[in-house]
Coordinates of C-alpha atoms in Angstrom, one line a residue:
M121 CA 198.9 218.6 31.5
S122 CA 198.0 215.0 32.7
I123 CA 194.6 213.5 32.5
E124 CA 194.4 213.2 36.2
T125 CA 194.5 217.0 36.7
I126 CA 191.5 217.6 34.4
D127 CA 188.1 217.6 36.0
S128 CA 185.6 215.1 34.6
I129 CA 182.4 216.4 32.8
G130 CA 180.8 213.0 32.5
Y131 CA 181.3 209.2 32.4
V132 CA 180.9 206.3 29.9
V133 CA 177.7 204.4 30.4
A134 CA 177.6 202.2 27.2
L135 CA 179.8 200.9 24.4
E136 CA 178.1 199.7 21.2
G137 CA 180.8 198.8 18.7
T138 CA 182.6 202.1 18.2
K139 CA 179.6 204.1 19.5
I140 CA 180.1 205.5 23.0
R141 CA 177.4 206.8 25.3
V142 CA 178.4 209.4 27.9
N143 CA 176.3 210.8 30.7
L144 CA 177.1 214.4 31.5
L145 CA 177.5 215.3 35.2
E146 CA 174.9 217.6 36.7
G147 CA 177.1 220.6 36.6
H148 CA 177.7 220.3 32.9
K149 CA 174.5 220.9 31.0
G150 CA 176.0 220.3 27.6
Q151 CA 177.6 223.8 27.5
L152 CA 181.2 224.9 27.1
A153 CA 183.6 223.0 29.3
S154 CA 186.3 225.4 30.5
H155 CA 189.6 224.9 32.3
R156 CA 192.9 226.6 32.9
R157 CA 194.3 225.5 29.6
G158 CA 191.5 226.8 27.4
I159 CA 188.0 226.1 26.4
S160 CA 186.7 223.1 24.3
S161 CA 183.1 222.8 23.3
V162 CA 180.9 219.8 23.9
S163 CA 177.7 221.5 23.1
Q164 CA 177.1 220.5 19.5
P165 CA 177.4 217.5 17.2
G166 CA 180.9 217.5 15.7
D167 CA 182.7 218.6 18.8
L168 CA 185.6 216.4 20.2
I169 CA 185.7 214.9 23.7
G170 CA 188.4 212.9 25.5
L171 CA 187.8 209.6 27.3
D172 CA 190.2 208.1 29.9
A173 CA 191.7 204.8 28.7
G174 CA 194.5 204.3 31.2
T175 CA 197.8 205.4 29.6
N176 CA 196.0 206.7 26.5
L177 CA 193.2 209.2 25.9
V178 CA 190.6 208.1 23.5
I179 CA 189.3 210.9 21.3
A180 CA 185.7 210.7 20.2
R181 CA 183.6 212.9 17.9
V182 CA 180.1 213.8 19.3
T183 CA 177.3 213.0 16.8
D184 CA 174.1 213.2 18.9
M185 CA 172.9 214.8 22.1
A186 CA 169.8 213.7 24.0
F187 CA 167.8 213.8 27.2
V188 CA 167.4 210.4 28.9
D189 CA 164.5 210.0 31.4
P190 CA 165.5 208.9 34.9
D191 CA 163.5 205.7 34.9
K192 CA 165.5 204.5 31.9
A193 CA 168.9 205.5 33.4
H194 CA 171.0 203.2 35.4
S195 CA 170.3 202.7 39.1
S196 CA 171.4 205.3 41.7
N197 CA 174.8 205.5 43.3
V198 CA 176.5 204.1 40.2
G199 CA 179.2 206.4 38.8
T200 CA 179.4 209.8 40.2
M201 CA 175.8 211.0 40.5
N202 CA 172.5 209.9 41.8
V203 CA 169.3 209.6 39.7
I204 CA 167.1 212.5 40.4
D205 CA 164.0 213.9 38.8
T206 CA 166.0 216.0 36.3
P207 CA 166.6 214.1 33.0
L208 CA 170.1 213.0 32.3
R209 CA 171.9 214.8 29.4
Q210 CA 173.6 212.2 27.3
L211 CA 176.2 212.4 24.5
I212 CA 176.7 209.9 21.7
A213 CA 180.1 209.8 20.2
Y214 CA 182.3 207.7 18.0
S215 CA 185.9 206.9 18.6
I216 CA 188.2 208.5 15.9
G217 CA 191.6 207.7 17.5
Y218 CA 193.6 208.1 20.6
V219 CA 196.4 210.2 22.1
C220 CA 199.4 208.4 23.6
Q221 CA 202.7 209.5 25.1
D222 CA 205.7 209.3 22.7
G223 CA 208.7 210.2 24.9
D224 CA 208.3 213.8 25.9
N225 CA 205.6 214.5 23.2
R226 CA 202.0 213.4 22.7
K227 CA 201.1 211.6 19.5
F228 CA 197.7 211.2 18.0
I229 CA 196.9 207.9 16.3
S230 CA 194.0 207.9 13.9
E231 CA 192.6 204.4 14.7
S232 CA 189.1 203.8 15.9
W233 CA 189.6 200.3 17.5
K234 CA 190.7 201.6 20.9
L235 CA 187.8 202.2 23.3
P236 CA 187.5 203.4 26.9
T237 CA 186.1 201.2 29.7
L238 CA 182.6 201.5 31.2
G239 CA 182.6 204.3 33.8
A240 CA 185.7 206.0 32.3
K241 CA 185.6 209.7 32.8
A242 CA 185.0 212.1 30.0
I243 CA 187.1 215.2 29.9
P244 CA 187.2 218.4 27.8
L245 CA 190.2 218.8 25.5
S246 CA 192.7 221.5 26.3
S247 CA 194.5 223.4 23.6
D248 CA 197.7 221.2 23.9
Y249 CA 195.6 218.1 23.3
L250 CA 193.9 219.8 20.4
E251 CA 197.3 220.7 18.9
S252 CA 198.3 217.1 19.1
I253 CA 195.1 216.0 17.4
Y254 CA 195.1 218.7 14.7
G255 CA 198.9 218.7 14.4
V256 CA 201.3 217.1 11.9
N257 CA 203.8 214.3 12.0
E258 CA 207.0 214.8 13.9
D259 CA 209.1 214.6 10.7
E260 CA 207.2 217.5 9.2
K261 CA 207.3 219.9 12.2
N262 CA 209.6 222.3 10.4
S263 CA 207.9 222.2 7.0
T264 CA 204.3 223.3 7.8
V265 CA 202.1 226.1 6.5
E266 CA 199.2 227.6 8.5
L267 CA 195.8 227.5 6.9
G268 CA 193.6 229.0 9.6
R269 CA 192.1 228.3 13.0
D270 CA 189.6 225.7 14.1
S271 CA 186.0 227.0 13.6
R272 CA 184.6 226.1 17.0
T273 CA 187.0 227.7 19.5
K274 CA 189.2 229.8 17.2
T275 CA 192.1 229.0 19.6
T276 CA 194.0 226.2 17.7
K277 CA 196.0 226.9 14.6
I278 CA 195.5 224.5 11.8
N279 CA 198.9 223.6 10.2
V280 CA 199.7 221.0 7.6
G281 CA 202.9 219.5 6.4
I282 CA 203.7 220.6 2.9
N283 CA 204.9 217.2 1.8
S284 CA 201.7 215.4 3.0
L285 CA 199.6 218.2 1.5
L286 CA 201.1 218.3 -2.0
S287 CA 202.8 215.0 -2.7
R288 CA 199.5 213.3 -3.7
H289 CA 197.5 216.2 -5.1
L290 CA 195.0 218.5 -3.5
A291 CA 191.4 219.3 -4.4
V292 CA 189.8 222.6 -3.4
L293 CA 186.1 222.6 -3.8
G294 CA 183.3 225.1 -3.2
S295 CA 180.5 227.1 -4.7
T296 CA 181.3 230.5 -6.2
G297 CA 181.8 233.3 -3.8
Y298 CA 182.7 231.2 -0.7
G299 CA 186.5 231.7 -0.7
K300 CA 188.2 229.2 -3.1
S301 CA 190.4 231.9 -4.7
N302 CA 191.2 233.4 -1.3
F303 CA 192.4 230.0 -0.1
N304 CA 194.4 229.3 -3.2
A305 CA 196.1 232.7 -3.0
L306 CA 196.7 232.2 0.8
L307 CA 198.3 228.8 0.3
S308 CA 200.5 230.1 -2.6
Q309 CA 201.6 233.1 -0.5
R310 CA 202.5 231.0 2.5
I311 CA 204.3 228.4 0.5
R312 CA 206.4 231.2 -1.1
G313 CA 207.0 232.9 2.3
K314 CA 208.4 229.8 3.9
F315 CA 210.0 227.9 0.9
K316 CA 212.1 230.4 -1.0
S317 CA 212.9 228.0 -3.8
S318 CA 209.3 226.9 -4.5
R319 CA 207.9 226.9 -8.0
I320 CA 204.1 227.5 -8.7
V321 CA 202.3 227.7 -12.0
I322 CA 198.8 229.1 -11.9
F323 CA 196.2 228.6 -14.6
D324 CA 194.3 231.8 -13.9
I325 CA 191.0 231.5 -15.9
N326 CA 189.5 234.9 -14.9
G327 CA 192.7 237.0 -14.5
E328 CA 192.3 237.4 -10.7
Y329 CA 195.6 236.2 -9.1
A330 CA 198.0 238.9 -10.1
D331 CA 196.8 241.2 -7.3
A332 CA 197.7 238.5 -4.7
F333 CA 201.4 238.7 -5.6
I334 CA 201.9 242.5 -5.9
G335 CA 205.1 243.5 -4.0
Q336 CA 206.8 240.1 -4.4
T337 CA 209.9 239.3 -6.5
R338 CA 210.4 236.6 -9.1
V339 CA 206.7 236.7 -10.1
K340 CA 205.8 236.7 -13.8
E341 CA 202.4 237.1 -15.4
T342 CA 201.8 235.9 -19.0
I343 CA 198.5 236.7 -20.8
L344 CA 197.8 234.2 -23.5
G345 CA 196.8 236.3 -26.5
S346 CA 197.9 239.1 -28.8
V347 CA 199.2 242.4 -27.5
P348 CA 196.2 244.8 -27.5
P349 CA 196.6 247.9 -29.7
S350 CA 197.9 250.9 -27.8
P351 CA 196.6 254.4 -28.3
A352 CA 198.8 256.3 -30.7
K353 CA 199.2 259.2 -28.3
L354 CA 200.8 256.9 -25.7
F355 CA 203.0 254.6 -27.7
S356 CA 204.7 254.5 -31.0
P357 CA 203.8 251.4 -33.1
L358 CA 207.4 250.5 -33.2
A359 CA 208.1 251.2 -29.5
V360 CA 209.5 248.3 -27.5
P361 CA 207.7 247.8 -24.2
P362 CA 209.9 248.4 -21.1
P363 CA 211.1 245.3 -19.2
P364 CA 208.9 244.5 -16.2
P365 CA 210.2 245.8 -12.8
E366 CA 212.0 243.4 -10.4
V367 CA 209.2 243.8 -7.9
F368 CA 205.9 242.6 -9.3
D369 CA 203.3 245.3 -9.6
G370 CA 200.7 243.5 -11.8
K371 CA 201.0 246.2 -14.5
H372 CA 203.5 244.7 -16.9
P373 CA 202.2 241.3 -18.1
V374 CA 203.9 239.5 -21.0
Y375 CA 201.7 238.7 -24.0
H376 CA 202.3 235.4 -25.5
R377 CA 200.7 233.4 -28.4
I378 CA 201.3 229.6 -28.4
P379 CA 202.9 228.5 -31.7
Y380 CA 200.6 225.8 -33.1
Q381 CA 203.5 223.4 -33.6
A382 CA 204.3 223.7 -29.8
F383 CA 201.3 221.5 -29.1
G384 CA 203.4 218.7 -30.6
Y385 CA 202.6 215.7 -32.8
A386 CA 200.4 214.0 -30.2
G387 CA 198.9 217.3 -28.9
L388 CA 197.7 218.4 -32.3
I389 CA 196.0 215.0 -32.8
K390 CA 194.3 215.5 -29.4
L391 CA 193.4 219.1 -30.4
L392 CA 191.7 218.1 -33.7
R393 CA 190.0 215.0 -32.4
P394 CA 190.0 212.9 -35.7
S395 CA 188.0 209.7 -36.0
D396 CA 190.1 206.6 -35.7
K397 CA 189.4 204.7 -38.9
T398 CA 189.5 207.3 -41.7
Q399 CA 190.6 210.7 -40.4
L400 CA 193.4 209.7 -38.0
P401 CA 195.7 208.0 -40.7
A402 CA 195.3 211.0 -43.0
L403 CA 196.2 213.4 -40.1
R404 CA 199.2 211.4 -39.1
N405 CA 200.6 211.5 -42.6
A406 CA 199.9 215.2 -42.7
L407 CA 201.8 215.9 -39.5
K408 CA 204.8 213.7 -40.6
S409 CA 204.9 215.7 -43.9
L410 CA 204.4 219.2 -42.6
H411 CA 208.0 220.2 -42.8
M412 CA 208.1 219.5 -46.5
V413 CA 205.4 222.0 -47.5
C414 CA 205.2 225.7 -47.7
A415 CA 202.9 228.6 -48.6
D416 CA 203.6 231.2 -51.3
S417 CA 202.5 234.8 -51.5
N418 CA 199.1 233.8 -52.9
S419 CA 198.5 231.5 -49.9
S420 CA 198.8 228.4 -52.0
I421 CA 200.2 225.4 -50.3
W422 CA 202.8 223.6 -52.3
T423 CA 205.6 221.1 -52.1
G424 CA 208.8 221.0 -54.2
E425 CA 212.3 219.8 -54.6
T426 CA 213.9 223.1 -53.3
I427 CA 213.3 225.8 -50.8
S428 CA 212.1 228.3 -53.5
P429 CA 210.1 227.3 -56.6
S430 CA 211.6 228.2 -60.0
T431 CA 210.8 227.8 -63.6
T432 CA 213.3 225.1 -64.0
Q433 CA 212.4 222.9 -61.0
T434 CA 209.2 221.1 -60.3
W435 CA 206.7 221.7 -57.5
F436 CA 203.2 220.5 -56.8
E437 CA 200.3 222.5 -55.4
L438 CA 198.2 220.9 -52.6
V439 CA 194.5 221.7 -52.4
D440 CA 191.9 221.2 -49.7
D441 CA 189.1 220.2 -52.0
C442 CA 188.4 217.4 -54.4
R443 CA 189.2 219.1 -57.7
Q444 CA 190.4 217.0 -60.6
D445 CA 193.3 219.3 -61.7
G446 CA 196.8 217.8 -61.6
Q447 CA 195.8 214.5 -60.1
E448 CA 197.9 212.5 -62.5
Q449 CA 200.9 213.7 -60.4
L450 CA 199.2 213.3 -57.0
S451 CA 200.2 209.7 -56.4
L452 CA 203.9 210.6 -57.1
W453 CA 204.0 213.5 -54.7
L454 CA 202.1 211.8 -51.9
K455 CA 204.6 208.8 -52.2
K456 CA 207.5 211.3 -51.9
L457 CA 205.9 212.9 -48.8
R458 CA 205.3 209.5 -47.2
S459 CA 208.8 208.4 -47.8
N460 CA 210.3 211.7 -46.6
A461 CA 212.0 212.1 -49.9
I462 CA 211.5 215.8 -50.3
P463 CA 214.1 218.3 -48.8
P464 CA 212.6 220.1 -45.8
F465 CA 211.9 223.8 -45.7
Q466 CA 213.6 226.0 -43.2
K467 CA 210.4 227.4 -41.7
W468 CA 207.1 226.1 -40.4
P469 CA 204.2 226.4 -42.8
P470 CA 200.9 228.0 -41.7
F471 CA 198.4 225.9 -39.7
K472 CA 196.0 225.8 -42.6
S473 CA 198.5 223.6 -44.5
L474 CA 197.2 220.7 -42.4
A475 CA 193.8 221.0 -44.2
N476 CA 195.4 220.6 -47.6
L477 CA 197.6 217.6 -46.5
V478 CA 194.7 215.9 -44.8
A479 CA 192.5 216.4 -47.9
E480 CA 195.1 215.0 -50.3
F481 CA 196.1 212.0 -48.1
G482 CA 192.4 211.3 -47.3
C483 CA 190.9 211.5 -50.8
Q484 CA 193.3 209.5 -52.8
A485 CA 191.9 206.4 -54.6
F486 CA 193.1 204.2 -57.4
T487 CA 191.4 203.3 -60.7
P488 CA 191.3 199.7 -62.1
N489 CA 194.2 200.6 -64.5
G490 CA 196.4 201.6 -61.5
A491 CA 196.2 205.3 -61.9
S492 CA 195.4 207.5 -58.9
K493 CA 192.5 210.0 -58.6
R494 CA 190.8 212.3 -56.0
D495 CA 187.8 210.3 -54.9
A496 CA 184.7 212.2 -53.7
F497 CA 183.6 209.4 -51.4
S498 CA 187.0 209.1 -49.7
Y499 CA 187.2 212.9 -49.5
G500 CA 183.8 212.9 -47.7
N501 CA 185.3 210.8 -44.9
V502 CA 188.0 213.4 -44.1
L503 CA 185.9 216.5 -44.9
P504 CA 184.7 217.0 -41.3
L505 CA 188.4 217.1 -40.1
V506 CA 189.3 219.5 -43.0
K507 CA 186.4 221.8 -41.9
I508 CA 187.6 221.8 -38.3
I509 CA 191.1 222.9 -39.3
Q510 CA 189.6 225.6 -41.6
Q511 CA 187.3 226.8 -38.9
L512 CA 190.1 227.1 -36.3
A513 CA 192.3 228.8 -38.9
D514 CA 189.6 231.4 -39.6
D515 CA 188.4 231.8 -36.0
P516 CA 189.9 235.1 -34.6
R517 CA 189.3 234.0 -31.0
F518 CA 191.5 230.9 -31.6
N519 CA 194.1 232.8 -33.7
N520 CA 194.3 235.4 -30.9
V521 CA 195.7 232.8 -28.5
V522 CA 197.4 230.4 -30.8
N523 CA 199.9 231.6 -33.5
L524 CA 198.7 229.9 -36.7
S525 CA 200.9 231.8 -39.2
G526 CA 203.9 229.6 -38.8
D527 CA 207.2 231.1 -40.2
Q528 CA 209.2 230.0 -37.2
A529 CA 212.6 228.4 -38.0
I530 CA 212.9 224.6 -38.2
N531 CA 216.3 223.8 -36.9
N532 CA 216.3 220.0 -37.0
P533 CA 213.6 218.2 -38.9
A534 CA 214.4 214.9 -37.1
S535 CA 213.5 216.4 -33.7
M536 CA 211.4 219.4 -34.8
W537 CA 208.3 218.4 -32.8
Q538 CA 210.2 217.7 -29.6
E539 CA 212.2 220.9 -29.7
E540 CA 209.0 223.0 -30.1
V541 CA 207.2 221.3 -27.3
E542 CA 210.2 221.6 -24.9
K543 CA 210.6 225.2 -25.7
E544 CA 207.0 226.0 -24.8
V545 CA 207.1 223.8 -21.7
D546 CA 210.2 225.6 -20.5
Y547 CA 208.4 229.0 -21.0
I548 CA 205.1 228.1 -19.3
F549 CA 205.9 225.4 -16.8
G550 CA 209.6 226.1 -16.1
K551 CA 212.9 224.5 -16.9
K552 CA 214.4 221.3 -15.6
V553 CA 216.7 220.9 -12.6
G554 CA 220.0 222.7 -13.0
E555 CA 218.8 225.3 -15.6
A556 CA 218.5 229.0 -14.7
Q557 CA 214.9 230.1 -14.1
D558 CA 213.9 233.8 -13.9
W559 CA 210.6 233.2 -12.0
D560 CA 209.2 231.3 -9.1
V561 CA 205.6 232.0 -9.6
H562 CA 204.1 232.1 -13.1
I563 CA 200.6 233.3 -13.5
I564 CA 199.1 232.2 -16.8
N565 CA 196.3 234.6 -17.5
L566 CA 193.7 232.8 -19.6
K567 CA 191.0 235.4 -19.8
N568 CA 191.3 235.6 -23.6
I569 CA 190.5 231.9 -24.1
A570 CA 186.9 231.3 -25.2
D571 CA 184.9 228.8 -23.1
D572 CA 184.5 226.4 -26.1
H573 CA 188.2 226.5 -26.8
A574 CA 189.3 226.0 -23.2
P575 CA 189.1 222.2 -23.2
M576 CA 191.1 222.0 -26.5
I577 CA 193.8 224.6 -25.7
L578 CA 194.3 223.9 -22.0
G579 CA 194.0 220.2 -22.4
S580 CA 196.7 220.4 -25.1
L581 CA 199.0 222.5 -22.8
L582 CA 198.7 219.7 -20.2
E583 CA 199.3 217.2 -22.9
M584 CA 202.6 218.8 -23.9
Y585 CA 203.6 219.2 -20.3
S586 CA 203.0 215.6 -19.5
D587 CA 205.0 214.4 -22.5
V588 CA 208.1 216.5 -21.4
L589 CA 207.6 215.6 -17.8
F590 CA 207.7 211.9 -18.3
Q591 CA 210.5 212.1 -20.9
R592 CA 212.8 214.1 -18.5
G593 CA 212.5 211.4 -15.9
Q594 CA 212.1 211.5 -12.1
Y595 CA 215.3 213.3 -11.3
N596 CA 215.3 216.0 -13.9
N597 CA 212.0 217.7 -13.1
Y598 CA 212.0 220.6 -10.7
P599 CA 209.2 220.1 -8.0
T600 CA 206.3 222.2 -9.3
L601 CA 202.8 223.0 -7.9
L602 CA 200.3 223.3 -10.8
L603 CA 197.3 225.3 -9.6
L604 CA 194.4 224.6 -12.0
E605 CA 191.7 227.2 -11.3
E606 CA 188.1 226.6 -12.4
A607 CA 189.2 223.1 -13.5
H608 CA 185.7 222.1 -14.5
H609 CA 186.2 224.1 -17.7
Y610 CA 188.9 221.7 -19.1
L611 CA 189.3 218.7 -16.8
R612 CA 186.0 217.2 -17.7
D613 CA 184.8 213.7 -17.2
P614 CA 185.7 211.7 -20.3
F615 CA 182.4 209.8 -20.1
A616 CA 180.4 213.1 -20.2
E617 CA 181.5 214.0 -23.8
E618 CA 183.0 211.1 -25.5
G619 CA 185.4 211.8 -28.3
T620 CA 186.1 215.4 -27.3
Q621 CA 188.3 214.8 -24.2
L622 CA 192.0 215.4 -23.7
K623 CA 193.1 213.0 -21.0
A624 CA 196.7 213.9 -20.5
Y625 CA 195.7 215.4 -17.2
E626 CA 194.6 211.9 -16.0
R627 CA 198.1 210.6 -16.5
L628 CA 199.4 213.7 -14.6
A629 CA 197.0 212.9 -11.8
K630 CA 197.9 209.2 -11.7
E631 CA 201.7 209.4 -12.1
G632 CA 202.7 213.1 -11.8
R633 CA 203.7 212.8 -8.2
K634 CA 206.5 210.4 -9.1
F635 CA 207.9 213.1 -11.4
N636 CA 207.7 216.0 -9.0
C637 CA 204.4 217.5 -10.2
S638 CA 201.7 218.3 -7.8
L639 CA 198.2 219.3 -8.9
L640 CA 196.0 221.7 -7.0
V641 CA 192.6 221.2 -8.6
S642 CA 190.2 224.0 -7.8
T643 CA 186.5 223.8 -8.9
Q644 CA 183.0 224.8 -8.0
R645 CA 181.5 221.8 -9.9
P646 CA 183.3 218.5 -8.9
S647 CA 180.5 216.5 -10.6
E648 CA 181.7 217.9 -14.0
L649 CA 185.4 216.9 -13.3
S650 CA 187.1 213.8 -14.4
S651 CA 186.3 211.1 -11.8
T652 CA 189.9 209.8 -12.2
V653 CA 191.4 213.2 -11.3
L654 CA 189.2 213.4 -8.2
A655 CA 190.0 209.9 -7.1
M656 CA 193.8 210.6 -7.4
C657 CA 193.5 213.6 -5.0
S658 CA 194.4 212.4 -1.5
N659 CA 193.7 215.7 0.2
W660 CA 190.5 217.8 0.1
I661 CA 189.6 221.3 1.2
S662 CA 185.9 221.6 0.8
L663 CA 184.1 224.9 1.2
R664 CA 180.4 225.2 0.9
L665 CA 178.8 222.9 -1.7
T666 CA 175.0 222.7 -2.0
N667 CA 174.4 220.7 -5.3
E668 CA 173.6 217.1 -4.5
R669 CA 175.5 215.9 -7.6
D670 CA 178.6 217.7 -6.4
I671 CA 178.4 216.3 -2.9
N672 CA 177.9 212.8 -4.3
A673 CA 181.1 213.3 -6.4
L674 CA 182.9 214.1 -3.2
R675 CA 181.3 211.1 -1.3
Y676 CA 182.5 208.6 -3.9
S677 CA 186.0 209.9 -4.0
I678 CA 187.1 210.7 -0.4
E679 CA 188.9 208.2 1.7
N680 CA 188.3 209.1 5.4
G681 CA 185.3 211.4 5.3
N682 CA 182.0 210.2 6.8
E683 CA 178.3 211.2 6.4
H684 CA 178.5 213.6 9.3
T685 CA 181.4 215.4 7.7
L686 CA 179.6 215.5 4.3
S687 CA 176.4 216.8 6.0
E688 CA 178.2 219.9 7.2
I689 CA 179.5 220.9 3.8
S690 CA 176.1 222.3 2.5
G691 CA 175.9 224.6 5.6
L692 CA 179.4 226.0 5.8
P693 CA 179.5 229.8 6.0
R694 CA 181.7 231.9 3.8
G695 CA 185.4 231.4 4.6
D696 CA 184.9 228.1 6.5
A697 CA 186.1 224.8 5.1
I698 CA 186.5 221.1 6.0
G699 CA 189.9 219.6 5.4
F700 CA 190.5 215.9 5.3
G701 CA 192.9 213.5 3.7
S702 CA 196.5 212.2 4.2
A703 CA 197.7 215.6 5.5
F704 CA 195.0 215.7 8.2
N705 CA 194.8 213.3 11.2
I706 CA 191.0 213.7 11.2
P707 CA 188.5 215.7 9.2
I708 CA 188.9 219.3 10.5
R709 CA 186.5 222.2 10.2
F710 CA 188.5 225.4 10.2
S711 CA 188.2 229.1 9.3
I712 CA 190.5 230.2 6.5
D713 CA 192.7 233.2 7.0
E714 CA 192.4 236.1 4.7
A715 CA 195.0 236.3 2.0
A716 CA 197.0 239.6 2.0
P717 CA 197.0 241.0 -0.5
K718 CA 193.7 239.5 -1.8
P719 CA 193.1 238.2 -5.3
K720 CA 190.7 240.2 -7.5
S721 CA 187.7 238.0 -6.8
S722 CA 185.4 240.0 -4.6
D723 CA 181.7 240.4 -5.1
A724 CA 180.3 243.3 -7.1
A725 CA 179.2 246.3 -5.0
F726 CA 175.9 246.7 -6.7
A727 CA 174.3 249.0 -4.1
S728 CA 177.2 251.5 -3.8
I729 CA 177.8 251.6 -7.5
W730 CA 174.2 251.9 -8.5
S731 CA 173.6 254.6 -5.9

């Protein structure tokens, strides 16, 4: 449809920078403007209007509407109407871009410098113009997913190109109960429906996403934690659980405990948070020596010349306190550990061995005559770290999720850390390009992780993933969408709690896109998130937010939002969102489609249950 065939609803009377004033014609009182090709609203701030600019159509967003008294309007017989006693209805709009003809197609250019001329006619936007404005680049026409429909008219589908949406990370924000989980499930479902070789890993904090994938194939759910005890009348203690069915039914999750050594050398340092000057050197020595110690049947931690102690060969017991027994040999054995002079054991020792090694490396001091001793003052410097290790080892909540018993085989001491990290990354995040993978969607159910452990455990998981991701290189990583639900639990601002933060996720946010990793960061409290992660997201889907701190966090991070867009966020109804960023030509308010099936995140039915 050409501009000439569309009836005018008004005309331009003033240009003030990018601000445009439009007088509505007498027959259009600021209501809906309808035509053969659909209906577009010009009745409220936020609506779009077209303005004739010769070969182009300038697109402006209405920000204000007002009456103008006749004596302040322009003189009669100018434009298309005479001044009468009825006040003029006037729109104030800002240019947001223009539509031009590109061969046989229309193309929207998001640049605000092009303006109409005085007296140019204002026209409503038909559905084909709206599709050009809300649409995607020509090179992404065949790789789009549908998110919903525009909120005002419900006539235009909102599609986004998958490359533009995911290549530079996506943030999904909104208060609880306004549809974040529904949107995340919908996006995952539609990506899977269109892109058969997609790979999605979901950090499912509350255990709600399994229901959204029932009936699909190549979906796997892993619950981090121990297998719960089964009733004796249903299962034998020695019974092997049946393999999960090919079609996902949400009833056969795999229970998995993370071996503590899978966090890796750097991950364990991040997990235990040692101080730099005194505790970190002792912990580093402990981690380097871990393969040379073992535990006996009495839970004593010892090191020796052979795999098994005997009466004819020497061994040395390590302790986690500052006792004076056997310290005349301490210097000799610590020297052997530092120089890697003791043959390795074939299995990993228990996690608590770290406490003994840290204590021994941290408390050693020397007397004036050159002998070594366990020094109480030096021990006091590493005692807080020893206590942290002991507390984690004795915490059933931590032990339920992380396997602290050790006893797994050490195949190659020279690469023992890297092998364990890669094995865990392959299981949780997927294998590299060219290796067989038995799932496309992996739901990591994190319901068993305690809130105070979430930053440590999940931050360490991201730490190990980032290590392997960057070591594999750009061409060996399979493109993966990592959906981080309730991210404020573990992607916290490093300035909020100094010394307790795990910042591997910041490197993922900064450089992950180059290594085929896309983050979908979903949270109800963006103000509690790392500001670096927010700043690295180039696309935003914001549902309703009402807290001023959260809105400010959004204000400081977005690229092409404006105050009018931000002012709408606090009043969005349930299921409506505003999308903006590199995947959107302009900030778009749209109604999100319902995911089918839905995730298990509905509100409690208090009235019906209590009745």
